[in-house]
Short mmCIF file of C-alpha atoms and ligand atoms in Angstrom, two decimals:
data_model
loop_
_atom_site.label_atom_id
_atom_site.label_comp_id
_atom_site.label_asym_id
_atom_site.label_seq_id
_atom_site.Cartn_x
_atom_site.Cartn_y
_atom_site.Cartn_z
CA MET A 9 0.00 0.00 0.00
CA ILE A 10 1.05 3.63 -0.33
CA ASN A 11 1.83 5.34 2.93
CA SER A 12 1.78 8.99 1.91
CA ALA A 13 -0.06 11.89 3.48
CA LEU A 14 -1.70 12.59 0.13
CA MET A 15 -3.05 9.04 -0.21
CA ASN A 16 -4.41 9.19 3.34
CA VAL A 17 -6.24 12.42 2.58
CA MET A 18 -7.72 11.10 -0.67
CA THR A 19 -8.62 7.69 0.71
CA SER A 20 -10.32 9.05 3.79
CA ALA A 21 -12.41 11.47 1.70
CA ALA A 22 -13.46 8.64 -0.64
CA LEU A 23 -14.29 6.27 2.23
CA LYS A 24 -16.31 8.94 4.04
CA ALA A 25 -18.35 9.80 0.95
CA GLY A 26 -18.67 6.07 0.22
CA ARG A 27 -20.21 5.38 3.63
CA GLY A 28 -23.03 7.84 2.83
CA LEU A 29 -23.51 6.37 -0.63
CA LYS A 30 -23.71 2.86 0.76
CA ARG A 31 -26.47 3.89 3.16
CA ASP A 32 -28.33 5.65 0.37
CA PHE A 33 -27.88 2.68 -1.95
CA GLY A 34 -29.80 0.58 0.57
CA GLU A 35 -32.63 3.12 0.42
CA VAL A 36 -32.77 3.02 -3.40
CA GLU A 37 -34.14 -0.53 -3.30
CA ASN A 38 -37.15 0.63 -1.30
CA LEU A 39 -37.76 3.59 -3.59
CA GLN A 40 -37.52 1.42 -6.72
CA VAL A 41 -41.09 0.25 -6.20
CA SER A 42 -42.52 3.71 -5.52
CA VAL A 43 -44.37 5.49 -8.34
CA LYS A 44 -42.03 8.46 -8.29
CA GLY A 45 -38.96 6.23 -8.38
CA PRO A 46 -35.59 6.97 -6.82
CA GLY A 47 -34.46 9.70 -9.28
CA ASP A 48 -34.56 12.74 -7.00
CA PHE A 49 -33.24 10.76 -4.07
CA VAL A 50 -30.21 9.68 -6.11
CA THR A 51 -29.54 13.28 -7.21
CA ILE A 52 -29.45 14.29 -3.55
CA ALA A 53 -27.21 11.33 -2.61
CA ASP A 54 -24.81 12.31 -5.40
CA LYS A 55 -24.64 15.95 -4.27
CA LYS A 56 -24.24 14.97 -0.61
CA ALA A 57 -21.28 12.74 -1.51
CA GLU A 58 -19.68 15.55 -3.48
CA LYS A 59 -20.05 17.95 -0.55
CA VAL A 60 -18.37 15.46 1.80
CA ILE A 61 -15.43 15.12 -0.61
CA PHE A 62 -15.20 18.87 -1.22
CA ASP A 63 -15.21 19.63 2.52
CA GLU A 64 -12.64 16.94 3.36
CA LEU A 65 -10.22 17.87 0.58
CA SER A 66 -10.58 21.62 1.17
CA LYS A 67 -9.80 21.13 4.85
CA ALA A 68 -6.78 18.93 4.20
CA ARG A 69 -5.36 20.86 1.25
CA PRO A 70 -6.57 24.47 1.43
CA GLY A 71 -6.24 26.39 -1.82
CA TYR A 72 -6.29 23.49 -4.25
CA GLY A 73 -8.75 23.98 -7.13
CA PHE A 74 -11.59 21.63 -8.08
CA VAL A 75 -13.31 20.28 -11.15
CA LEU A 76 -16.48 18.83 -9.65
CA GLU A 77 -19.02 16.93 -11.73
CA GLU A 78 -21.94 18.50 -9.89
CA GLY A 79 -20.49 21.79 -8.65
CA GLY A 80 -18.35 22.71 -11.66
CA ILE A 81 -15.02 24.49 -11.50
CA VAL A 82 -13.85 25.98 -8.21
CA GLU A 83 -10.72 28.06 -8.69
CA GLY A 84 -8.13 27.72 -5.95
CA ALA A 85 -5.41 30.08 -4.76
CA ASP A 86 -2.90 27.30 -5.47
CA LYS A 87 -2.89 27.25 -9.28
CA SER A 88 -0.71 24.16 -9.56
CA HIS A 89 -3.14 21.68 -7.96
CA VAL A 90 -6.60 20.63 -9.14
CA TRP A 91 -8.84 17.85 -7.84
CA HIS A 92 -11.07 16.09 -10.38
CA VAL A 93 -14.02 14.61 -8.54
CA ASP A 94 -16.82 12.30 -9.59
CA PRO A 95 -18.72 11.63 -6.36
CA LEU A 96 -20.82 8.89 -7.97
CA ASP A 97 -19.63 7.28 -11.16
CA GLY A 98 -22.16 4.76 -12.43
CA THR A 99 -25.24 6.77 -11.46
CA THR A 100 -27.53 4.71 -13.69
CA ASN A 101 -26.35 1.50 -12.02
CA PHE A 102 -26.87 3.04 -8.58
CA LEU A 103 -30.37 4.14 -9.58
CA HIS A 104 -31.24 0.63 -10.71
CA GLY A 105 -29.85 -1.07 -7.64
CA LEU A 106 -26.78 -2.47 -9.42
CA PRO A 107 -23.75 -2.48 -7.11
CA ILE A 108 -21.35 -1.25 -9.81
CA PHE A 109 -20.57 2.36 -8.95
CA ALA A 110 -17.73 4.29 -7.36
CA VAL A 111 -16.36 7.48 -5.91
CA SER A 112 -13.50 8.76 -8.06
CA ILE A 113 -10.93 11.37 -6.99
CA GLY A 114 -7.91 12.36 -9.05
CA LEU A 115 -5.24 14.98 -8.36
CA GLU A 116 -3.62 17.03 -11.10
CA ARG A 117 -0.31 18.76 -10.34
CA GLU A 118 1.23 21.20 -12.83
CA GLY A 119 -0.95 19.78 -15.60
CA GLN A 120 -0.12 16.13 -14.83
CA MET A 121 -2.29 13.54 -13.15
CA VAL A 122 -0.36 12.36 -10.11
CA ALA A 123 -2.75 10.48 -7.83
CA GLY A 124 -6.05 8.62 -8.02
CA VAL A 125 -8.48 6.87 -5.71
CA ILE A 126 -11.52 4.88 -6.86
CA TYR A 127 -13.77 3.32 -4.25
CA ASN A 128 -16.85 1.14 -4.67
CA PRO A 129 -18.62 1.19 -1.29
CA ALA A 130 -21.06 -1.55 -2.28
CA THR A 131 -18.25 -4.08 -2.62
CA ASP A 132 -15.73 -2.26 -0.40
CA ASP A 133 -13.23 -2.30 -3.26
CA LEU A 134 -10.53 0.37 -3.02
CA PHE A 135 -8.16 1.15 -5.88
CA VAL A 136 -5.36 3.67 -5.30
CA ALA A 137 -2.33 4.89 -7.22
CA GLU A 138 0.25 7.61 -6.89
CA LYS A 139 2.76 8.58 -9.53
CA GLY A 140 6.00 6.72 -8.93
CA HIS A 141 4.51 4.57 -6.14
CA GLY A 142 2.51 1.94 -8.06
CA ALA A 143 -1.16 0.95 -8.10
CA TYR A 144 -2.97 -1.04 -5.43
CA TYR A 145 -6.26 -2.90 -4.99
CA ASN A 146 -7.23 -3.34 -1.32
CA ASN A 147 -3.55 -3.04 -0.33
CA ARG A 148 -2.31 -5.50 -2.96
CA ARG A 149 -0.04 -4.30 -5.76
CA ILE A 150 -1.77 -4.58 -9.14
CA ARG A 151 -0.52 -4.87 -12.72
CA VAL A 152 -2.27 -4.72 -16.07
CA ALA A 153 -2.99 -8.10 -17.71
CA ALA A 154 -0.18 -9.69 -19.72
CA ARG A 155 -2.19 -11.02 -22.71
CA ARG A 156 -0.63 -9.84 -25.95
CA ASP A 157 -3.38 -10.63 -28.42
CA VAL A 158 -6.68 -8.79 -28.39
CA ALA A 159 -8.30 -12.01 -29.67
CA GLU A 160 -7.75 -13.44 -26.18
CA GLY A 161 -8.63 -10.23 -24.41
CA LEU A 162 -11.71 -8.94 -22.62
CA ILE A 163 -12.29 -5.35 -23.70
CA ALA A 164 -14.52 -2.87 -21.88
CA THR A 165 -16.28 0.09 -23.43
CA GLY A 166 -19.08 2.58 -22.76
CA ILE A 167 -22.23 2.64 -24.87
CA PRO A 168 -23.30 6.26 -25.36
CA PRO A 169 -26.79 6.76 -23.90
CA LEU A 170 -29.76 8.47 -25.54
CA GLY A 171 -28.46 11.88 -24.49
CA LYS A 172 -25.29 11.34 -26.53
CA ALA A 173 -27.05 10.30 -29.77
CA ALA A 174 -24.58 12.33 -31.83
CA ILE A 175 -21.85 9.80 -31.16
CA HIS A 176 -24.01 6.68 -31.72
CA PRO A 177 -22.98 6.10 -35.37
CA ARG A 178 -19.31 6.33 -34.54
CA PHE A 179 -19.69 4.06 -31.54
CA LYS A 180 -21.53 1.44 -33.61
CA ALA A 181 -18.71 1.44 -36.16
CA GLU A 182 -16.05 1.15 -33.45
CA LEU A 183 -17.88 -1.65 -31.66
CA ALA A 184 -18.30 -3.52 -34.95
CA SER A 185 -14.58 -3.19 -35.55
CA VAL A 186 -13.52 -4.26 -32.04
CA MET A 187 -15.99 -7.16 -31.73
CA THR A 188 -14.68 -8.80 -34.90
CA ARG A 189 -11.25 -9.18 -33.25
CA ALA A 190 -11.63 -9.09 -29.47
CA GLY A 191 -12.19 -12.15 -27.31
CA GLY A 192 -15.12 -10.41 -25.63
CA VAL A 193 -16.60 -6.97 -24.99
CA ARG A 194 -18.20 -5.69 -21.75
CA ARG A 195 -20.11 -2.57 -20.71
CA LEU A 196 -20.14 -2.07 -16.94
CA GLY A 197 -21.59 1.43 -16.74
CA ALA A 198 -18.92 3.10 -14.61
CA ALA A 199 -15.90 4.42 -16.49
CA ALA A 200 -13.83 4.86 -13.32
CA LEU A 201 -14.25 1.16 -12.53
CA ASP A 202 -13.54 0.20 -16.15
CA LEU A 203 -10.17 1.93 -15.79
CA ALA A 204 -9.53 0.45 -12.33
CA PHE A 205 -10.32 -3.01 -13.71
CA VAL A 206 -7.81 -2.53 -16.54
CA ALA A 207 -5.23 -1.57 -13.91
CA ALA A 208 -6.10 -4.71 -11.94
CA GLY A 209 -5.80 -6.95 -15.02
CA ARG A 210 -9.49 -7.88 -15.01
CA PHE A 211 -10.08 -6.18 -18.33
CA ASP A 212 -7.36 -6.29 -20.98
CA GLY A 213 -8.37 -2.97 -22.50
CA PHE A 214 -10.94 -0.18 -22.45
CA TRP A 215 -12.00 2.54 -24.82
CA GLU A 216 -14.75 5.14 -24.61
CA ARG A 217 -15.64 8.54 -26.04
CA GLY A 218 -17.75 11.31 -24.54
CA LEU A 219 -16.11 11.20 -21.13
CA LYS A 220 -15.14 14.06 -18.79
CA SER A 221 -12.01 14.63 -16.73
CA TRP A 222 -13.73 13.48 -13.52
CA ASP A 223 -14.62 10.10 -15.13
CA MET A 224 -11.02 9.40 -16.11
CA ALA A 225 -8.66 11.37 -13.83
CA ALA A 226 -8.11 8.79 -11.09
CA GLY A 227 -8.26 5.84 -13.47
CA LEU A 228 -5.51 7.20 -15.71
CA VAL A 229 -3.04 7.20 -12.83
CA LEU A 230 -4.11 3.68 -11.86
CA VAL A 231 -3.60 2.26 -15.35
CA ARG A 232 -0.24 3.98 -15.83
CA GLU A 233 1.05 2.97 -12.40
CA ALA A 234 -0.07 -0.60 -13.15
CA GLY A 235 2.20 -0.57 -16.20
CA GLY A 236 -0.46 0.20 -18.81
CA TYR A 237 -0.54 2.57 -21.77
CA VAL A 238 -3.17 5.30 -21.96
CA THR A 239 -4.04 7.75 -24.76
CA ASP A 240 -7.20 9.32 -26.05
CA ALA A 241 -9.25 7.14 -28.43
CA ASP A 242 -7.34 8.51 -31.44
CA GLY A 243 -3.89 7.94 -29.95
CA GLY A 244 -3.39 11.54 -28.79
CA THR A 245 -2.09 12.68 -25.44
CA ASP A 246 -4.70 15.34 -24.58
CA ILE A 247 -7.09 12.87 -22.96
CA PHE A 248 -9.21 15.43 -21.08
CA GLY A 249 -9.36 17.73 -24.10
CA ALA A 250 -10.47 14.88 -26.38
CA GLY A 251 -12.84 13.48 -23.76
CA SER A 252 -11.94 9.96 -24.78
CA VAL A 253 -9.67 7.16 -23.67
CA CYS A 254 -8.03 3.99 -24.94
CA CYS A 255 -5.85 1.80 -22.69
CA GLY A 256 -4.36 -1.60 -22.02
CA ASN A 257 -0.90 -3.10 -21.90
CA GLU A 258 1.49 -1.98 -24.64
CA HIS A 259 0.28 -4.65 -27.11
CA ILE A 260 -3.46 -4.47 -26.43
CA HIS A 261 -3.40 -0.67 -26.40
CA LYS A 262 -1.89 -0.62 -29.88
CA GLN A 263 -4.24 -3.26 -31.32
CA LEU A 264 -7.32 -1.64 -29.76
CA LEU A 265 -6.29 1.77 -31.03
CA ASP A 266 -5.85 0.36 -34.56
CA LEU A 267 -9.29 -1.27 -34.44
CA VAL A 268 -10.93 1.93 -33.20
CA LYS A 269 -9.08 4.05 -35.76
CA LYS A 270 -10.01 1.94 -38.73
CA ALA A 271 -13.72 1.91 -37.75
C1 IPD B 12 -20.99 7.79 -16.61
C2 IPD B 12 -20.36 6.42 -16.46
C3 IPD B 12 -20.57 5.60 -17.70
C4 IPD B 12 -20.07 6.28 -18.93
C5 IPD B 12 -20.69 7.67 -19.06
C6 IPD B 12 -20.44 8.49 -17.81
P1 IPD B 12 -21.92 8.98 -14.38
O1 IPD B 12 -20.74 8.60 -15.47
O2 IPD B 12 -18.97 6.54 -16.24
O3 IPD B 12 -19.90 4.35 -17.61
O4 IPD B 12 -20.40 5.50 -20.05
O5 IPD B 12 -20.16 8.29 -20.18
O6 IPD B 12 -21.04 9.74 -17.95
O7 IPD B 12 -22.89 9.86 -15.09
O8 IPD B 12 -22.51 7.72 -13.92
O9 IPD B 12 -21.13 9.72 -13.34
CA1 CA B 13 -18.96 9.67 -14.26
CA1 CA B 14 -21.26 11.04 -11.60
#
């Protein structure tokens, strides 16, 4: 595990927010059967989790800036540090009672992602990474999978929902291209966990478009520290700017990128 002050700060904020989310997740099941459904309740749970993280991180590291999914950009006096926070990644899963969701916190320093924490409170799975210190899953060091051929690999992706109809045609073409070569394709519904699972060697690769910095920030550090390669979905380095990602070990990353490119 990583014994740094920074990791302690990030982990304790994620665990605290996660405790609230876990309680609220229990409540969602009851609301599922109500006529109104759990929609508003989940929105509140999401915002509450974000406030917990914001308060914890602001207290521990005064002056750092924020990019919050719900609250937007909060400029800090310290211009070299920015937190990227997704308090609840996998909202649709959470809403439907599926235990595949996570808190995701990433830290950017001087334009580089340097630390990430992803925590699923439903399964008590904690993924952490800090630049130069490796990536860990529940205190065990993790590495990306070693498979070299995408034909043997399990590849994760994100299917753009109704609200992102503009990227449906492109996604269909990319999926068609990848599924003709990959061993299997999965869609979990939480990009942060997709990235964490690549870092842990559960998935061999992952690509998705239409993402935001808070979906990817923590996961990028995890994949890199686990020995993986990460670019945007066109092979570029401006991942946040492109809003897309493609990753895996050196071999899978290249093959997946080629398949996506030729779509
Ligand atoms: C979403 C999830 C999903 C991905 C979407 C994201 P949210 O985040 O990460 O897997 O496909 O693009 O917006 O809305 O659940 O925080
Ligand atoms: Ca998200
Ligand atoms: Ca979210």
